[in-house]
PDB file of C-alpha atoms in Angstrom:
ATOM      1  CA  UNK A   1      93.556  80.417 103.909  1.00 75.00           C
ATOM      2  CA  UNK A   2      96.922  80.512 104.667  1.00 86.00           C
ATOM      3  CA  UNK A   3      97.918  81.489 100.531  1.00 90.00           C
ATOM      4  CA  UNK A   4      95.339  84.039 100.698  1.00 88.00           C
ATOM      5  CA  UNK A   5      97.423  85.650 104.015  1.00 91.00           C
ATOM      6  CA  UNK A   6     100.147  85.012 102.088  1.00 92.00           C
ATOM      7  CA  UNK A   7      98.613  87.433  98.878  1.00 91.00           C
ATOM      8  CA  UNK A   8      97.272  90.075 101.317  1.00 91.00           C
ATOM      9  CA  UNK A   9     100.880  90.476 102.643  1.00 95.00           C
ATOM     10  CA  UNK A  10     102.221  90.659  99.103  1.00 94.00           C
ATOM     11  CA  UNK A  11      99.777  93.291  98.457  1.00 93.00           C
ATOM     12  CA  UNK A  12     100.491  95.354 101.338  1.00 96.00           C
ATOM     13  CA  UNK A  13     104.204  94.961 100.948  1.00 98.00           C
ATOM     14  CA  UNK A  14     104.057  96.663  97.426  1.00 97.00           C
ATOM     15  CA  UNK A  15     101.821  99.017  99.010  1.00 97.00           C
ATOM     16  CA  UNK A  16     104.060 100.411 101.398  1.00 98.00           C
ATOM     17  CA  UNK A  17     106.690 100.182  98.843  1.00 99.00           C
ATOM     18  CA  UNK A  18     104.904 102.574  96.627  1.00 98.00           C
ATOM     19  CA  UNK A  19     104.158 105.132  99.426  1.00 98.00           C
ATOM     20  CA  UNK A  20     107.989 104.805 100.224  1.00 99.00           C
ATOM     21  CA  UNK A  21     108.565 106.084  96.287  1.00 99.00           C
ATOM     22  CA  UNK A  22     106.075 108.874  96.710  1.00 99.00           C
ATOM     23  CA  UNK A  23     108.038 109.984  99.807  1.00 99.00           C
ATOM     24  CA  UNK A  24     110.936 110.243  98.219  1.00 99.00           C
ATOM     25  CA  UNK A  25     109.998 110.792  95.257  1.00 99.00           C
ATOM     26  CA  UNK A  26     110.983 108.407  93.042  1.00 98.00           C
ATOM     27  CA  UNK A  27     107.751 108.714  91.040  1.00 99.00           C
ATOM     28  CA  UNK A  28     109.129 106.479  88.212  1.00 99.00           C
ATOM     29  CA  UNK A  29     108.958 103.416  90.594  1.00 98.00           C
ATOM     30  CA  UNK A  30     106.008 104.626  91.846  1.00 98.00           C
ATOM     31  CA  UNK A  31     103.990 104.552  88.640  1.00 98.00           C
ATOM     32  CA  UNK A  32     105.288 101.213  87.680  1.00 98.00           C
ATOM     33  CA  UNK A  33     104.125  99.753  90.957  1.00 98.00           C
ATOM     34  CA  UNK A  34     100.579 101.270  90.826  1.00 97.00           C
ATOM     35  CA  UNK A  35     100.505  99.790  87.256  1.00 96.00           C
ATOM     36  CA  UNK A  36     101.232  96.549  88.186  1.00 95.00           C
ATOM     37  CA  UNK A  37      98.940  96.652  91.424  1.00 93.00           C
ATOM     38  CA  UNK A  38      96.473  97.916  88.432  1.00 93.00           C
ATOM     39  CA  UNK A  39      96.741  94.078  86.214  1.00 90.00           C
ATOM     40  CA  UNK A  40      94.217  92.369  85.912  1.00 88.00           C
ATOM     41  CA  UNK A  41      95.412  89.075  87.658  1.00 87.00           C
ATOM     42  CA  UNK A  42      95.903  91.609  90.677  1.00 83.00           C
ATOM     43  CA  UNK A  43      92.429  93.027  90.428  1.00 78.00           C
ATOM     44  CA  UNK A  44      91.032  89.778  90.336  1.00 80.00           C
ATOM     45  CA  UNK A  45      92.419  88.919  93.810  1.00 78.00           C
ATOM     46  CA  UNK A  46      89.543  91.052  95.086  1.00 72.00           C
ATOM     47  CA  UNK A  47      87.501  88.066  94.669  1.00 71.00           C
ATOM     48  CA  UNK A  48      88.962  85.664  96.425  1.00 65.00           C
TER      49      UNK A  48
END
């Protein structure tokens, strides 16, 4: 389980990161982040 931690942080890390852009709002970044949180290889990690 230890790659799966490993994912969850890597979610959470762009996450954050996103909020950060939103802050201050750097909405470009933002957007790109949410669509790449939005691929399906990402949305598939649900599953595991």
């Amino acid at each position: 389980h230890a790659k799966k931690k490993q994912r969850v942080r890597v979610v959470e890390y762009w996450i954050e990161t996103a909020r950060e852009c939103f802050n201050i709002g750097n909405f470009n970044s933002l957007m790109a982040i949410i669509a790449g949180l939005n691929m399906s290889p990402i949305s598939r990690l649900k599953k595991t």
